[in-house]
Amino acid sequence: MTARVQSVLNEVEYIVGYKTYIELIRPFLTHQEVVATGMRQEIDRCREAIRLAGEGHRVAVVSSGDAGVYGMAGIIIECMEQAGLLDLPLEIIPGVTAASAAASMLGAPLMHDFAVISLSDLLTPWEVIEKRVRLAAEADFIFAIYNPKSQGRTQHIETVREILLQYRRPDTPVGLVREALRGDESSVLITNLNEFTNYPIDMLTTVIVGNSQTRIVGPYMVTPRGYKL
Amino acid sequence: MTARVQSVLNEVEYIVGYKTYIELIRPFLTHQEVVATGMRQEIDRCREAIRLAGEGHRVAVVSSGDAGVYGMAGIIIECMEQAGLLDLPLEIIPGVTAASAAASMLGAPLMHDFAVISLSDLLTPWEVIEKRVRLAAEADFIFAIYNPKSQGRTQHIETVREILLQYRRPDTPVGLVREALRGDESSVLITNLNEFTNYPIDMLTTVIVGNSQTRIVGPYMVTPRGYKL
């Protein structure tokens, strides 16, 4: 959490968010009125926040990681547009996205060019995602994979593995980080491209796949930037 | 700056870093001894930090944005390996990388899959970079471009524009953010793929190029996540 988020949380009257994320910031709340809603109610949350802001209240909408990466920032602006309220004052406060949080627990896997890809096909056709995976694999991007697996989608990550194996060695390092930086809830594992899908992966896992240069250095996964030591 | 960085800065005895970044955190320093070095002295900084840590001191190495994205995290680990000191305790604290900071000032351009690419060819052959640009353009990734231009490299960003124009409309939104979130130093401009290289771009600029779905919404640049409003 950034210093800016802490000060804004103190200034607002209302906090709107998915109930799981509200619980994460509960220790920081004092006077604020909380509007917590369930999963997949993103549009409802935005409309309620905009209604309150339209009445002149100061409102914070919370999002996990960085609100600007697959987060609430976009849908808020789209709902403001639909409501004809694009002139409402809006501050988007960036955060530490899951790729950065997971990388910090693995060592330094993101020292070179990387692609951030979500495997969720709720809002994106799988063909689009698969094409991106194939081209990014060919381009030797490091991968930061969000939403790698859910109960309804268990095969996508296997397909990603098969595509990557066409371009990268089976022993390419892969890091699995679950609930990155959420204290005791966090778990970290470094494995490789051939084996990583044998380990538990769910929607709270971030998968980092190394590029052709990534290597294991002691307990760390490191992609060299290219310095001559 | 995250709360974790603030508390670690308070706990350490030494702070090692590039002098420009040391100046940015100067207001937060009290008792710490500062070791500031010049540009391109990354390896010297790491060796000095490791020497001090090896003597039992608590040392913070500062990096701008996120130390884990083209930052100091990797070279620190590589220098620890070279010194045979991989067992030194190391905490990598993630931060807000330039892609996130720039996106927050533009609206919500990173709501979908994106590629982070540095155009600096100091440590990477230009052919590798150009291939990545071409494949990421074909894959319809949003682009977050770091180090887009320096005094010695003014043509790379023009080449990137030409490649992207083979895959995307000339009116694709492009955001230019200089010194993102550095207070009065920051500047923001939203333009398009055809015209963006007519504006000032330097090493402190982050360039965000939209994908085929990105649009201008009032004063914002937004890539829709795909919600039906």
GROMACS .gro file of C-alpha atoms in nm:
model
  458
    1MET     CA    1   0.000   0.000   0.000
    2THR     CA    2   0.139   0.339  -0.097
    3ALA     CA    3   0.154   0.645   0.127
    4ARG     CA    4  -0.091   0.817  -0.110
    5VAL     CA    5  -0.350   0.541  -0.061
    6GLN     CA    6  -0.318   0.568   0.316
    7SER     CA    7  -0.380   0.941   0.313
    8VAL     CA    8  -0.672   0.917   0.070
    9LEU     CA    9  -0.839   0.643   0.274
   10ASN     CA   10  -0.829   0.880   0.568
   11GLU     CA   11  -0.989   1.163   0.371
   12VAL     CA   12  -1.290   0.989   0.218
   13GLU     CA   13  -1.642   0.942   0.354
   14TYR     CA   14  -1.727   0.624   0.162
   15ILE     CA   15  -1.528   0.317   0.060
   16VAL     CA   16  -1.675   0.097  -0.211
   17GLY     CA   17  -1.531  -0.241  -0.304
   18TYR     CA   18  -1.545  -0.616  -0.336
   19LYS     CA   19  -1.592  -0.753   0.014
   20THR     CA   20  -1.270  -0.962   0.014
   21TYR     CA   21  -1.062  -0.652  -0.061
   22ILE     CA   22  -1.252  -0.446   0.195
   23GLU     CA   23  -1.148  -0.702   0.458
   24LEU     CA   24  -0.780  -0.656   0.357
   25ILE     CA   25  -0.794  -0.284   0.437
   26ARG     CA   26  -1.031  -0.310   0.737
   27PRO     CA   27  -0.744  -0.248   0.984
   28PHE     CA   28  -0.686   0.095   0.824
   29LEU     CA   29  -1.049   0.212   0.845
   30THR     CA   30  -1.191   0.441   1.110
   31HIS     CA   31  -1.487   0.667   1.031
   32GLN     CA   32  -1.558   0.565   0.670
   33GLU     CA   33  -1.888   0.414   0.562
   34VAL     CA   34  -1.827   0.087   0.376
   35VAL     CA   35  -2.023  -0.034   0.072
   36ALA     CA   36  -1.912  -0.394   0.013
   37THR     CA   37  -2.051  -0.605  -0.271
   38GLY     CA   38  -1.993  -0.955  -0.407
   39MET     CA   39  -1.784  -1.096  -0.688
   40ARG     CA   40  -1.866  -0.993  -1.047
   41GLN     CA   41  -2.068  -0.691  -0.929
   42GLU     CA   42  -1.813  -0.446  -1.067
   43ILE     CA   43  -2.068  -0.237  -1.257
   44ASP     CA   44  -2.296  -0.207  -0.953
   45ARG     CA   45  -2.002  -0.091  -0.742
   46CYS     CA   46  -1.905   0.174  -0.995
   47ARG     CA   47  -2.260   0.305  -1.029
   48GLU     CA   48  -2.299   0.331  -0.653
   49ALA     CA   49  -1.965   0.510  -0.619
   50ILE     CA   50  -2.056   0.754  -0.897
   51ARG     CA   51  -2.399   0.817  -0.741
   52LEU     CA   52  -2.236   0.903  -0.408
   53ALA     CA   53  -1.970   1.120  -0.575
   54GLY     CA   54  -2.242   1.294  -0.777
   55GLU     CA   55  -2.408   1.392  -0.446
   56GLY     CA   56  -2.084   1.563  -0.346
   57HIS     CA   57  -1.934   1.291  -0.126
   58ARG     CA   58  -1.570   1.186  -0.132
   59VAL     CA   59  -1.558   0.821  -0.230
   60ALA     CA   60  -1.274   0.566  -0.269
   61VAL     CA   61  -1.321   0.257  -0.484
   62VAL     CA   62  -1.075  -0.015  -0.382
   63SER     CA   63  -0.917  -0.263  -0.620
   64SER     CA   64  -0.650  -0.523  -0.545
   65GLY     CA   65  -0.293  -0.484  -0.675
   66ASP     CA   66  -0.292  -0.191  -0.916
   67ALA     CA   67  -0.641  -0.057  -1.001
   68GLY     CA   68  -0.495   0.034  -1.341
   69VAL     CA   69  -0.401  -0.325  -1.441
   70TYR     CA   70  -0.713  -0.535  -1.514
   71GLY     CA   71  -0.863  -0.337  -1.224
   72MET     CA   72  -1.146  -0.097  -1.151
   73ALA     CA   73  -0.998   0.216  -1.313
   74GLY     CA   74  -1.138   0.149  -1.661
   75ILE     CA   75  -1.490   0.050  -1.567
   76ILE     CA   76  -1.519   0.356  -1.340
   77ILE     CA   77  -1.439   0.587  -1.633
   78GLU     CA   78  -1.677   0.399  -1.863
   79CYS     CA   79  -1.958   0.425  -1.604
   80MET     CA   80  -1.886   0.797  -1.558
   81GLU     CA   81  -1.917   0.837  -1.936
   82GLN     CA   82  -2.248   0.648  -1.945
   83ALA     CA   83  -2.384   0.859  -1.660
   84GLY     CA   84  -2.278   1.181  -1.836
   85LEU     CA   85  -2.057   1.262  -1.538
   86LEU     CA   86  -1.708   1.263  -1.694
   87ASP     CA   87  -1.644   1.596  -1.524
   88LEU     CA   88  -1.652   1.443  -1.174
   89PRO     CA   89  -1.309   1.485  -1.016
   90LEU     CA   90  -1.124   1.150  -1.037
   91GLU     CA   91  -0.783   1.047  -0.904
   92ILE     CA   92  -0.647   0.708  -1.006
   93ILE     CA   93  -0.387   0.597  -0.753
   94PRO     CA   94  -0.150   0.337  -0.893
   95GLY     CA   95  -0.039   0.041  -0.685
   96VAL     CA   96   0.195  -0.255  -0.691
   97THR     CA   97   0.054  -0.490  -0.953
   98ALA     CA   98   0.070  -0.868  -0.902
   99ALA     CA   99   0.356  -0.905  -1.152
  100SER     CA  100   0.576  -0.675  -0.942
  101ALA     CA  101   0.467  -0.828  -0.611
  102ALA     CA  102   0.523  -1.184  -0.732
  103ALA     CA  103   0.857  -1.094  -0.892
  104SER     CA  104   0.983  -0.947  -0.565
  105MET     CA  105   0.917  -1.277  -0.390
  106LEU     CA  106   1.094  -1.481  -0.659
  107GLY     CA  107   1.410  -1.273  -0.698
  108ALA     CA  108   1.443  -1.063  -1.014
  109PRO     CA  109   1.265  -1.235  -1.302
  110LEU     CA  110   1.139  -0.911  -1.466
  111MET     CA  111   1.473  -0.749  -1.549
  112HIS     CA  112   1.392  -0.767  -1.919
  113ASP     CA  113   1.097  -0.717  -2.154
  114PHE     CA  114   0.783  -0.894  -2.035
  115ALA     CA  115   0.423  -0.956  -2.134
  116VAL     CA  116   0.134  -0.938  -1.888
  117ILE     CA  117  -0.143  -1.177  -1.995
  118SER     CA  118  -0.469  -1.278  -1.828
  119LEU     CA  119  -0.601  -1.626  -1.911
  120SER     CA  120  -0.955  -1.536  -1.805
  121ASP     CA  121  -1.187  -1.581  -2.103
  122LEU     CA  122  -1.490  -1.432  -1.928
  123LEU     CA  123  -1.447  -1.104  -2.119
  124THR     CA  124  -1.196  -1.202  -2.392
  125PRO     CA  125  -1.228  -1.477  -2.656
  126TRP     CA  126  -0.981  -1.761  -2.591
  127GLU     CA  127  -0.856  -1.739  -2.952
  128VAL     CA  128  -0.730  -1.384  -2.886
  129ILE     CA  129  -0.552  -1.496  -2.569
  130GLU     CA  130  -0.395  -1.800  -2.736
  131LYS     CA  131  -0.265  -1.590  -3.026
  132ARG     CA  132  -0.105  -1.349  -2.780
  133VAL     CA  133   0.058  -1.635  -2.591
  134ARG     CA  134   0.204  -1.780  -2.912
  135LEU     CA  135   0.347  -1.450  -3.040
  136ALA     CA  136   0.482  -1.350  -2.697
  137ALA     CA  137   0.647  -1.692  -2.666
  138GLU     CA  138   0.810  -1.650  -3.007
  139ALA     CA  139   0.927  -1.299  -2.906
  140ASP     CA  140   1.103  -1.441  -2.599
  141PHE     CA  141   0.910  -1.217  -2.360
  142ILE     CA  142   0.912  -1.311  -1.994
  143PHE     CA  143   0.546  -1.392  -1.906
  144ALA     CA  144   0.350  -1.263  -1.608
  145ILE     CA  145   0.028  -1.465  -1.618
  146TYR     CA  146  -0.277  -1.339  -1.426
  147ASN     CA  147  -0.591  -1.547  -1.357
  148PRO     CA  148  -0.414  -1.866  -1.472
  149LYS     CA  149  -0.686  -2.107  -1.367
  150SER     CA  150  -1.034  -2.121  -1.219
  151GLN     CA  151  -1.274  -2.404  -1.146
  152GLY     CA  152  -1.432  -2.364  -1.488
  153ARG     CA  153  -1.102  -2.323  -1.676
  154THR     CA  154  -0.838  -2.579  -1.598
  155GLN     CA  155  -0.704  -2.651  -1.948
  156HIS     CA  156  -0.590  -2.302  -2.054
  157ILE     CA  157  -0.271  -2.312  -1.848
  158GLU     CA  158  -0.187  -2.656  -1.994
  159THR     CA  159  -0.226  -2.511  -2.343
  160VAL     CA  160   0.002  -2.221  -2.250
  161ARG     CA  161   0.263  -2.470  -2.128
  162GLU     CA  162   0.247  -2.665  -2.456
  163ILE     CA  163   0.285  -2.348  -2.664
  164LEU     CA  164   0.579  -2.224  -2.456
  165LEU     CA  165   0.753  -2.563  -2.483
  166GLN     CA  166   0.761  -2.513  -2.861
  167TYR     CA  167   0.986  -2.208  -2.808
  168ARG     CA  168   1.168  -2.256  -2.474
  169ARG     CA  169   1.369  -2.525  -2.299
  170PRO     CA  170   1.178  -2.757  -2.060
  171ASP     CA  171   1.407  -2.639  -1.775
  172THR     CA  172   1.313  -2.270  -1.825
  173PRO     CA  173   1.250  -2.136  -1.472
  174VAL     CA  174   0.888  -2.077  -1.373
  175GLY     CA  175   0.777  -1.909  -1.051
  176LEU     CA  176   0.440  -1.964  -0.885
  177VAL     CA  177   0.335  -1.706  -0.627
  178ARG     CA  178   0.003  -1.727  -0.447
  179GLU     CA  179  -0.142  -1.423  -0.267
  180ALA     CA  180   0.181  -1.230  -0.321
  181LEU     CA  181   0.282  -1.014  -0.021
  182ARG     CA  182  -0.036  -1.092   0.174
  183GLY     CA  183   0.167  -1.194   0.478
  184ASP     CA  184   0.111  -1.544   0.611
  185GLU     CA  185  -0.120  -1.620   0.320
  186SER     CA  186   0.163  -1.596   0.065
  187SER     CA  187   0.335  -1.896  -0.089
  188VAL     CA  188   0.623  -1.911  -0.337
  189LEU     CA  189   0.759  -2.192  -0.552
  190ILE     CA  190   1.028  -2.196  -0.822
  191THR     CA  191   0.998  -2.484  -1.068
  192ASN     CA  192   1.033  -2.518  -1.446
  193LEU     CA  193   0.833  -2.505  -1.767
  194ASN     CA  194   0.804  -2.881  -1.801
  195GLU     CA  195   0.667  -2.941  -1.452
  196PHE     CA  196   0.492  -2.629  -1.328
  197THR     CA  197   0.137  -2.743  -1.400
  198ASN     CA  198   0.187  -3.036  -1.161
  199TYR     CA  199   0.171  -2.786  -0.872
  200PRO     CA  200  -0.138  -2.615  -0.726
  201ILE     CA  201  -0.242  -2.313  -0.935
  202ASP     CA  202  -0.561  -2.113  -0.888
  203MET     CA  203  -0.707  -1.766  -0.951
  204LEU     CA  204  -0.495  -1.618  -0.670
  205THR     CA  205  -0.171  -1.746  -0.825
  206THR     CA  206   0.057  -1.535  -1.045
  207VAL     CA  207   0.272  -1.741  -1.282
  208ILE     CA  208   0.604  -1.594  -1.400
  209VAL     CA  209   0.770  -1.778  -1.690
  210GLY     CA  210   1.131  -1.691  -1.763
  211ASN     CA  211   1.271  -1.608  -2.106
  212SER     CA  212   1.562  -1.788  -2.277
  213GLN     CA  213   1.813  -1.614  -2.045
  214THR     CA  214   1.639  -1.661  -1.709
  215ARG     CA  215   1.828  -1.877  -1.461
  216ILE     CA  216   1.822  -2.000  -1.104
  217VAL     CA  217   2.073  -1.826  -0.877
  218GLY     CA  218   2.071  -1.986  -0.533
  219PRO     CA  219   1.717  -1.942  -0.400
  220TYR     CA  220   1.634  -1.680  -0.663
  221MET     CA  221   1.493  -1.668  -1.017
  222VAL     CA  222   1.685  -1.405  -1.215
  223THR     CA  223   1.667  -1.275  -1.571
  224PRO     CA  224   2.002  -1.106  -1.640
  225ARG     CA  225   1.975  -0.750  -1.763
  226GLY     CA  226   2.300  -0.802  -1.952
  227TYR     CA  227   2.564  -0.635  -1.734
  228LYS     CA  228   2.917  -0.771  -1.767
  229LEU     CA  229   3.036  -0.852  -1.414
  230MET     CA  230   0.640   0.506  -0.218
  231THR     CA  231   0.499   0.215  -0.023
  232ALA     CA  232   0.460   0.197   0.353
  233ARG     CA  233   0.715  -0.087   0.355
  234VAL     CA  234   0.978   0.132   0.187
  235GLN     CA  235   0.920   0.408   0.440
  236SER     CA  236   0.973   0.173   0.734
  237VAL     CA  237   1.282   0.008   0.582
  238LEU     CA  238   1.442   0.345   0.504
  239ASN     CA  239   1.404   0.425   0.874
  240GLU     CA  240   1.569   0.100   0.981
  241VAL     CA  241   1.885   0.100   0.769
  242GLU     CA  242   2.229   0.245   0.838
  243TYR     CA  243   2.336   0.297   0.477
  244ILE     CA  244   2.153   0.403   0.162
  245VAL     CA  245   2.324   0.333  -0.170
  246GLY     CA  246   2.198   0.468  -0.500
  247TYR     CA  247   2.224   0.678  -0.813
  248LYS     CA  248   2.250   1.038  -0.698
  249THR     CA  249   1.937   1.158  -0.882
  250TYR     CA  250   1.725   0.900  -0.700
  251ILE     CA  251   1.891   0.976  -0.368
  252GLU     CA  252   1.776   1.338  -0.411
  253LEU     CA  253   1.417   1.220  -0.461
  254ILE     CA  254   1.414   1.050  -0.120
  255ARG     CA  255   1.631   1.308   0.060
  256PRO     CA  256   1.326   1.453   0.247
  257PHE     CA  257   1.271   1.111   0.412
  258LEU     CA  258   1.628   1.065   0.538
  259THR     CA  259   1.745   1.133   0.891
  260HIS     CA  260   2.040   0.939   1.036
  261GLN     CA  261   2.136   0.725   0.734
  262GLU     CA  262   2.477   0.745   0.571
  263VAL     CA  263   2.440   0.803   0.196
  264VAL     CA  264   2.657   0.646  -0.075
  265ALA     CA  265   2.560   0.823  -0.399
  266THR     CA  266   2.724   0.738  -0.731
  267GLY     CA  267   2.684   0.850  -1.091
  268MET     CA  268   2.500   0.713  -1.391
  269ARG     CA  269   2.603   0.370  -1.530
  270GLN     CA  270   2.785   0.279  -1.208
  271GLU     CA  271   2.532   0.009  -1.118
  272ILE     CA  272   2.791  -0.262  -1.057
  273ASP     CA  273   2.999  -0.036  -0.830
  274ARG     CA  274   2.690   0.047  -0.628
  275CYS     CA  275   2.602  -0.319  -0.584
  276ARG     CA  276   2.953  -0.417  -0.480
  277GLU     CA  277   2.968  -0.139  -0.223
  278ALA     CA  278   2.626  -0.233  -0.082
  279ILE     CA  279   2.728  -0.601  -0.059
  280ARG     CA  280   3.059  -0.509   0.106
  281LEU     CA  281   2.873  -0.309   0.372
  282ALA     CA  282   2.611  -0.581   0.422
  283GLY     CA  283   2.891  -0.840   0.449
  284GLU     CA  284   3.031  -0.639   0.739
  285GLY     CA  285   2.696  -0.677   0.915
  286HIS     CA  286   2.540  -0.340   0.831
  287ARG     CA  287   2.181  -0.290   0.722
  288VAL     CA  288   2.186  -0.138   0.374
  289ALA     CA  289   1.915  -0.017   0.136
  290VAL     CA  290   1.984   0.009  -0.237
  291VAL     CA  291   1.741   0.250  -0.400
  292SER     CA  292   1.607   0.216  -0.752
  293SER     CA  293   1.342   0.427  -0.925
  294GLY     CA  294   0.994   0.292  -0.997
  295ASP     CA  295   0.998  -0.082  -0.920
  296ALA     CA  296   1.348  -0.220  -0.847
  297GLY     CA  297   1.221  -0.546  -0.998
  298VAL     CA  298   1.145  -0.402  -1.345
  299TYR     CA  299   1.468  -0.317  -1.533
  300GLY     CA  300   1.593  -0.211  -1.190
  301MET     CA  301   1.863  -0.296  -0.939
  302ALA     CA  302   1.716  -0.623  -0.805
  303GLY     CA  303   1.880  -0.849  -1.064
  304ILE     CA  304   2.228  -0.702  -1.061
  305ILE     CA  305   2.232  -0.715  -0.680
  306ILE     CA  306   2.165  -1.089  -0.688
  307GLU     CA  307   2.424  -1.144  -0.962
  308CYS     CA  308   2.685  -0.951  -0.765
  309MET     CA  309   2.599  -1.149  -0.449
  310GLU     CA  310   2.653  -1.468  -0.652
  311GLN     CA  311   2.988  -1.346  -0.784
  312ALA     CA  312   3.101  -1.252  -0.434
  313GLY     CA  313   2.998  -1.594  -0.299
  314LEU     CA  314   2.753  -1.418  -0.065
  315LEU     CA  315   2.416  -1.551  -0.182
  316ASP     CA  316   2.330  -1.629   0.179
  317LEU     CA  317   2.322  -1.260   0.278
  318PRO     CA  318   1.967  -1.173   0.387
  319LEU     CA  319   1.795  -0.986   0.103
  320GLU     CA  320   1.451  -0.829   0.083
  321ILE     CA  321   1.332  -0.701  -0.253
  322ILE     CA  322   1.058  -0.443  -0.198
  323PRO     CA  323   0.839  -0.396  -0.502
  324GLY     CA  324   0.725  -0.053  -0.610
  325VAL     CA  325   0.500   0.121  -0.858
  326THR     CA  326   0.664   0.068  -1.197
  327ALA     CA  327   0.658   0.344  -1.461
  328ALA     CA  328   0.389   0.161  -1.663
  329SER     CA  329   0.151   0.177  -1.367
  330ALA     CA  330   0.243   0.532  -1.273
  331ALA     CA  331   0.205   0.659  -1.630
  332ALA     CA  332  -0.122   0.468  -1.681
  333SER     CA  333  -0.272   0.627  -1.370
  334MET     CA  334  -0.208   0.974  -1.513
  335LEU     CA  335  -0.361   0.886  -1.852
  336GLY     CA  336  -0.679   0.715  -1.735
  337ALA     CA  337  -0.699   0.338  -1.769
  338PRO     CA  338  -0.497   0.225  -2.073
  339LEU     CA  339  -0.372  -0.103  -1.913
  340MET     CA  340  -0.704  -0.278  -1.858
  341HIS     CA  341  -0.599  -0.554  -2.098
  342ASP     CA  342  -0.290  -0.760  -2.188
  343PHE     CA  343   0.020  -0.546  -2.233
  344ALA     CA  344   0.387  -0.573  -2.320
  345VAL     CA  345   0.658  -0.384  -2.135
  346ILE     CA  346   0.950  -0.310  -2.370
  347SER     CA  347   1.267  -0.105  -2.325
  348LEU     CA  348   1.414   0.053  -2.638
  349SER     CA  349   1.758   0.088  -2.480
  350ASP     CA  350   2.009  -0.110  -2.686
  351LEU     CA  351   2.297  -0.057  -2.442
  352LEU     CA  352   2.256  -0.412  -2.309
  353THR     CA  353   2.027  -0.572  -2.570
  354PRO     CA  354   2.084  -0.605  -2.948
  355TRP     CA  355   1.842  -0.383  -3.142
  356GLU     CA  356   1.740  -0.682  -3.359
  357VAL     CA  357   1.599  -0.856  -3.050
  358ILE     CA  358   1.404  -0.545  -2.950
  359GLU     CA  359   1.268  -0.489  -3.301
  360LYS     CA  360   1.150  -0.850  -3.327
  361ARG     CA  361   0.966  -0.816  -2.996
  362VAL     CA  362   0.801  -0.493  -3.110
  363ARG     CA  363   0.681  -0.657  -3.433
  364LEU     CA  364   0.537  -0.967  -3.265
  365ALA     CA  365   0.376  -0.768  -2.982
  366ALA     CA  366   0.221  -0.534  -3.239
  367GLU     CA  367   0.079  -0.832  -3.429
  368ALA     CA  368  -0.056  -0.976  -3.100
  369ASP     CA  369  -0.247  -0.652  -3.030
  370PHE     CA  370  -0.078  -0.600  -2.694
  371ILE     CA  371  -0.099  -0.255  -2.540
  372PHE     CA  372   0.261  -0.126  -2.525
  373ALA     CA  373   0.436   0.032  -2.227
  374ILE     CA  374   0.765   0.159  -2.371
  375TYR     CA  375   1.052   0.240  -2.133
  376ASN     CA  376   1.367   0.433  -2.233
  377PRO     CA  377   1.208   0.538  -2.563
  378LYS     CA  378   1.480   0.778  -2.670
  379SER     CA  379   1.816   0.914  -2.564
  380GLN     CA  380   2.062   1.154  -2.723
  381GLY     CA  381   2.238   0.866  -2.895
  382ARG     CA  382   1.921   0.685  -3.003
  383THR     CA  383   1.661   0.899  -3.171
  384GLN     CA  384   1.551   0.666  -3.454
  385HIS     CA  385   1.432   0.362  -3.256
  386ILE     CA  386   1.102   0.520  -3.155
  387GLU     CA  387   1.038   0.617  -3.519
  388THR     CA  388   1.095   0.256  -3.621
  389VAL     CA  389   0.852   0.141  -3.351
  390ARG     CA  390   0.591   0.384  -3.484
  391GLU     CA  391   0.636   0.252  -3.840
  392ILE     CA  392   0.601  -0.110  -3.727
  393LEU     CA  393   0.291  -0.036  -3.519
  394LEU     CA  394   0.130   0.150  -3.810
  395GLN     CA  395   0.143  -0.175  -4.008
  396TYR     CA  396  -0.093  -0.331  -3.751
  397ARG     CA  397  -0.293  -0.048  -3.592
  398ARG     CA  398  -0.497   0.251  -3.704
  399PRO     CA  399  -0.317   0.588  -3.724
  400ASP     CA  400  -0.565   0.730  -3.470
  401THR     CA  401  -0.480   0.463  -3.207
  402PRO     CA  402  -0.445   0.657  -2.880
  403VAL     CA  403  -0.090   0.707  -2.749
  404GLY     CA  404  -0.005   0.858  -2.411
  405LEU     CA  405   0.322   1.031  -2.327
  406VAL     CA  406   0.401   1.073  -1.959
  407ARG     CA  407   0.723   1.237  -1.842
  408GLU     CA  408   0.846   1.190  -1.485
  409ALA     CA  409   0.522   1.018  -1.387
  410LEU     CA  410   0.395   1.114  -1.040
  411ARG     CA  411   0.701   1.325  -0.961
  412GLY     CA  412   0.483   1.621  -0.862
  413ASP     CA  413   0.542   1.945  -1.049
  414GLU     CA  414   0.792   1.771  -1.274
  415SER     CA  415   0.527   1.549  -1.432
  416SER     CA  416   0.374   1.612  -1.772
  417VAL     CA  417   0.103   1.421  -1.956
  418LEU     CA  418  -0.012   1.424  -2.318
  419ILE     CA  419  -0.261   1.209  -2.506
  420THR     CA  420  -0.209   1.197  -2.883
  421ASN     CA  421  -0.217   0.922  -3.147
  422LEU     CA  422   0.002   0.669  -3.324
  423ASN     CA  423   0.044   0.878  -3.637
  424GLU     CA  424   0.158   1.193  -3.457
  425PHE     CA  425   0.319   1.099  -3.126
  426THR     CA  426   0.680   1.124  -3.238
  427ASN     CA  427   0.623   1.493  -3.319
  428TYR     CA  428   0.614   1.565  -2.945
  429PRO     CA  429   0.907   1.580  -2.700
  430ILE     CA  430   1.015   1.230  -2.589
  431ASP     CA  431   1.324   1.151  -2.383
  432MET     CA  432   1.462   0.890  -2.143
  433LEU     CA  433   1.229   1.009  -1.866
  434THR     CA  434   0.920   0.959  -2.082
  435THR     CA  435   0.701   0.649  -2.069
  436VAL     CA  436   0.507   0.587  -2.391
  437ILE     CA  437   0.179   0.394  -2.370
  438VAL     CA  438   0.039   0.278  -2.706
  439GLY     CA  439  -0.320   0.154  -2.705
  440ASN     CA  440  -0.441  -0.170  -2.863
  441SER     CA  441  -0.714  -0.199  -3.128
  442GLN     CA  442  -0.984  -0.135  -2.865
  443THR     CA  443  -0.832   0.162  -2.680
  444ARG     CA  444  -1.030   0.485  -2.705
  445ILE     CA  445  -1.043   0.841  -2.580
  446VAL     CA  446  -1.312   0.902  -2.319
  447GLY     CA  447  -1.328   1.271  -2.229
  448PRO     CA  448  -0.984   1.358  -2.089
  449TYR     CA  449  -0.892   0.991  -2.044
  450MET     CA  450  -0.729   0.712  -2.246
  451VAL     CA  451  -0.916   0.386  -2.176
  452THR     CA  452  -0.880   0.029  -2.297
  453PRO     CA  453  -1.215  -0.140  -2.228
  454ARG     CA  454  -1.190  -0.459  -2.026
  455GLY     CA  455  -1.500  -0.585  -2.204
  456TYR     CA  456  -1.782  -0.526  -1.956
  457LYS     CA  457  -2.129  -0.475  -2.106
  458LEU     CA  458  -2.266  -0.156  -1.955
   0.00000   0.00000   0.00000
